[in-house]
Tab-separated table of C-alpha atoms in Angstrom:
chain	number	residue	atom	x	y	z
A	110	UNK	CA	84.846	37.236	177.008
A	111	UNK	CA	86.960	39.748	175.180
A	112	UNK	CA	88.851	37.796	171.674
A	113	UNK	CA	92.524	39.294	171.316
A	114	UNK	CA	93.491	40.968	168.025
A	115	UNK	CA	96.924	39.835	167.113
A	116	UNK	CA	99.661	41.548	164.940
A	117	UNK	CA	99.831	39.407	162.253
A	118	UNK	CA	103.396	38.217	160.430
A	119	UNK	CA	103.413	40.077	157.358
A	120	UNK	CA	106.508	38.301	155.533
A	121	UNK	CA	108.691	35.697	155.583
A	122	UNK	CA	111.350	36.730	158.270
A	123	UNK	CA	109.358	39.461	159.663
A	124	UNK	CA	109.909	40.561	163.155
A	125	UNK	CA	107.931	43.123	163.664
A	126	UNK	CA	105.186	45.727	161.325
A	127	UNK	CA	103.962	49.065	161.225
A	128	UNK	CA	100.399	49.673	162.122
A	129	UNK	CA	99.320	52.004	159.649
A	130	UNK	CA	96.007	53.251	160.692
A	131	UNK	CA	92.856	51.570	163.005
A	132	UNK	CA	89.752	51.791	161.001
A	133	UNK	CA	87.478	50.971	163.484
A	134	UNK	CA	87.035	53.431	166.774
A	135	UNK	CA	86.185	51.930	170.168
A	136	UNK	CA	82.451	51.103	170.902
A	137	UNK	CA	82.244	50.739	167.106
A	138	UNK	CA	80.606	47.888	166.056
A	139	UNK	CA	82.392	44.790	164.312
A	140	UNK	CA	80.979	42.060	161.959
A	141	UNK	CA	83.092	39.156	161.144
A	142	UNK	CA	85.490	39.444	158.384
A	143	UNK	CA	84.976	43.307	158.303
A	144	UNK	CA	88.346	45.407	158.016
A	145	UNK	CA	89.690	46.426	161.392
A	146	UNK	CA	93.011	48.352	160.532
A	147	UNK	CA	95.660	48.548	158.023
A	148	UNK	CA	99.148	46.458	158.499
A	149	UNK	CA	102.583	47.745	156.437
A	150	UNK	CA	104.248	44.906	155.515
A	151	UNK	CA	107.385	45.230	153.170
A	152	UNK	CA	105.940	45.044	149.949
A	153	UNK	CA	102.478	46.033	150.520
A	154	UNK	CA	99.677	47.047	152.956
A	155	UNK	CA	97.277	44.434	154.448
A	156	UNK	CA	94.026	44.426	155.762
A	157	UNK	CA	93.811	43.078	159.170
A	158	UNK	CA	89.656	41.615	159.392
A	159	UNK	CA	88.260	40.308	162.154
A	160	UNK	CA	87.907	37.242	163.535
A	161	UNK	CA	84.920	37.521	165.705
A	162	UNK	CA	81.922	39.650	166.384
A	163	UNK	CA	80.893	42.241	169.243
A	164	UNK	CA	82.651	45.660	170.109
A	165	UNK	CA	85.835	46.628	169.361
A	166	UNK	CA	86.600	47.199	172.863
A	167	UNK	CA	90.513	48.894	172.741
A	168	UNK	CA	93.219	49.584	170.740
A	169	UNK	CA	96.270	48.279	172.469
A	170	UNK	CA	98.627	49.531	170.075
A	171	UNK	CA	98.712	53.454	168.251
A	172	UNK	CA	98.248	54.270	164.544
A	173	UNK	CA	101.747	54.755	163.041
A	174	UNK	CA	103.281	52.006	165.836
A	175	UNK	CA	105.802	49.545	164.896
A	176	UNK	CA	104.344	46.198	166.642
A	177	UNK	CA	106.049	43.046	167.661
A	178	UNK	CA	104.232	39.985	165.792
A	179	UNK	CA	102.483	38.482	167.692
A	180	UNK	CA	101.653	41.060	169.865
A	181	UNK	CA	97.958	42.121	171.202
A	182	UNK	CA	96.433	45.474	169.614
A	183	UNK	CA	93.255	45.500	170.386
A	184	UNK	CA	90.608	43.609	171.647
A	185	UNK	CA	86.874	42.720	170.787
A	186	UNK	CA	84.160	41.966	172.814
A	187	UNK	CA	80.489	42.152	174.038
A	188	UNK	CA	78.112	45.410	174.251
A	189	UNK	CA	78.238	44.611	177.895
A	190	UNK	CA	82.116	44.573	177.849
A	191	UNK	CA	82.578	47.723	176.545
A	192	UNK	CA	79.632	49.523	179.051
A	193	UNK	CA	81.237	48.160	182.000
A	194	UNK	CA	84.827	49.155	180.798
A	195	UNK	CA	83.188	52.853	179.776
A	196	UNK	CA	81.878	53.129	183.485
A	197	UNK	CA	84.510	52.134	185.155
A	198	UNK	CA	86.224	54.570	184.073
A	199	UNK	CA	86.585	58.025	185.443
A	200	UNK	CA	83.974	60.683	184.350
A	201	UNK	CA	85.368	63.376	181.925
A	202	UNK	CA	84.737	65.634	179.540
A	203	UNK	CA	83.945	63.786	176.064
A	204	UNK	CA	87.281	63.774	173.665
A	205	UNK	CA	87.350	65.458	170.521
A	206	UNK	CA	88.964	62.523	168.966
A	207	UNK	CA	85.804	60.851	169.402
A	208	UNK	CA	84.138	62.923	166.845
A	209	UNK	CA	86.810	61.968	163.785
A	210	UNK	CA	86.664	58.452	162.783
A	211	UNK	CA	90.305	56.936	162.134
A	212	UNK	CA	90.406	57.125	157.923
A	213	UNK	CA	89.529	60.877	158.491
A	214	UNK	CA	91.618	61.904	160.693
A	215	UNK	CA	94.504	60.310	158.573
A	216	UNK	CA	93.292	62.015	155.681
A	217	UNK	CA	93.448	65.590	157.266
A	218	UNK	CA	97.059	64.970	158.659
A	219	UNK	CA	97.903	63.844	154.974
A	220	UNK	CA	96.188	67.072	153.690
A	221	UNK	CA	97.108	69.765	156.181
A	222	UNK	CA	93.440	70.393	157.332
A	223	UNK	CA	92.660	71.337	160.555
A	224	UNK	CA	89.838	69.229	162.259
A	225	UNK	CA	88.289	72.132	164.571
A	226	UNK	CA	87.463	73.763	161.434
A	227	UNK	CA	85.396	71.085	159.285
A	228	UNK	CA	81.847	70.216	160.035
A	229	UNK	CA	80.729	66.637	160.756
A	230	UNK	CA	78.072	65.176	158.707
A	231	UNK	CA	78.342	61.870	160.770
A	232	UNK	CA	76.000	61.107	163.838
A	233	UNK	CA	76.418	63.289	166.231
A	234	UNK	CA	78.629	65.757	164.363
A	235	UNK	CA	81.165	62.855	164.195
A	236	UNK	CA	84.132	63.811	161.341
A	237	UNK	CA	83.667	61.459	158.801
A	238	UNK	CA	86.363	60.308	155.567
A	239	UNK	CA	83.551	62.165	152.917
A	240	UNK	CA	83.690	65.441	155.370
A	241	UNK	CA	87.967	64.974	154.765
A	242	UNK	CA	87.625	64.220	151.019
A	243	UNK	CA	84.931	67.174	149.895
A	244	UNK	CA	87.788	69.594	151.482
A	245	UNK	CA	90.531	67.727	150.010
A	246	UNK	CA	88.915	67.761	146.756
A	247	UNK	CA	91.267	69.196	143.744
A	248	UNK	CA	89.844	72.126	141.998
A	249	UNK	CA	87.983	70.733	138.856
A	250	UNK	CA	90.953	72.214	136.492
A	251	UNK	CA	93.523	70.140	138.568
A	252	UNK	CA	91.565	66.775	138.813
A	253	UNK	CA	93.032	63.540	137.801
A	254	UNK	CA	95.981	62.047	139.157
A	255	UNK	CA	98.905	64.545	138.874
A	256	UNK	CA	100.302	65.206	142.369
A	257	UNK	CA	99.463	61.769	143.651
A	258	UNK	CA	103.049	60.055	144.098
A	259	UNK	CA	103.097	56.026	143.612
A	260	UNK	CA	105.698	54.294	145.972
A	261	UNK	CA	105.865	51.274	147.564
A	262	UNK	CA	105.189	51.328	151.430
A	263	UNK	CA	108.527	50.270	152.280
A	264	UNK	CA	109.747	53.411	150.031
A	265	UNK	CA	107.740	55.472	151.683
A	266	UNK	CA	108.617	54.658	155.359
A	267	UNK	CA	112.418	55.065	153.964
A	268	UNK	CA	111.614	58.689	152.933
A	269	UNK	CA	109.399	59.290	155.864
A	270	UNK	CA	112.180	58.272	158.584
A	271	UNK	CA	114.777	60.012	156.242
A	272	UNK	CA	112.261	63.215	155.920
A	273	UNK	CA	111.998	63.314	152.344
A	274	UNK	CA	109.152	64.514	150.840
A	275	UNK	CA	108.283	61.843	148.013
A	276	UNK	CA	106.651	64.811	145.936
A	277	UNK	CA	110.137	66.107	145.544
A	278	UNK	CA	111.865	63.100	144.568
A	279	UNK	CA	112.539	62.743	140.513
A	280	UNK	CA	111.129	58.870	139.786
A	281	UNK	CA	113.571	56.840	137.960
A	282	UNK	CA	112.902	56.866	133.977
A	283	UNK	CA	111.441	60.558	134.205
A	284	UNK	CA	113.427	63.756	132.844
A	285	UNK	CA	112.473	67.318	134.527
């Protein structure tokens, strides 16, 4: 019997949240406790876990989505669950989403990389976040933290709905 994953109430008089990004796929496998996806809340980001075992069957609700509290956004069940929902549906052509897990295909959005061009080092050619980060990588002469903007999330939902590019935003207390 499939277990409901709720949208949890991230603050005191919160309505609703932003779903940031699913870390788990469907079919993937899911232990109790283990990090599912990542919840915006006003002052911070939370890790939604897990309450049960099995499958993570569906997501119910889209990276990036604002969610009602309360709401269903995914669901986890059995192995047998999942391979009856997988036949049932209609026979296709597999999706190349299914070959980038969730934290990598966030990462390439955040760094401009295409996905068709990297290589998978995951099973089955799957994209995986260490194929993202070795391409992402800053040139040994530019490493450290320089470039890397620190911001609150509820800052940076402000700049992304006003489209305002944080990098070009003077922090207070700096001079140019």
């Amino acid at each position: 019997m499939a277990i409901d994953i709720i949208m949890p109430n991230t603050g005191f008089d919160s309505q609703t949240s932003r779903l940031i990004e699913w870390l788990k796929a469907p079919g993937d496998p899911v232990a109790r406790g283990e990090t599912l996806a990542i919840v915006e809340s006003d002052k911070a980001e939370v890790e939604l876990e897990a309450l049960a075992g099995g499958v993570l069957l569906e997501h119910s609700a889209a990276a990036g989505a604002e969610v009602t509290v309360g709401a269903v956004i995914g669901r986890i069940g059995s192995v047998e669950e999942y391979r009856a929902r997988q036949s049932a549906a209609a026979p296709s052509a597999p999706a190349p989403a299914a070959r980038v897990s969730p934290v990598a295909r966030r990462m390439a959005r955040q760094h401009n990389i295409a996905l068709e061009q990297v290589a998978g080092s995951g099973a089955g050619g799957r994209i995986m976040r260490r194929d993202i980060e070795a391409l992402a990588a800053p040139a040994p002469a530019a490493a450290g933290t320089a470039g890397v903007v620190l911001a609150l999330p509820r800052v940076r939902r402000a700049a992304r709905e006003r489209g305002i590019a944080l990098p070009a935003v003077l922090a207070a207390g700096y001079a140019s």
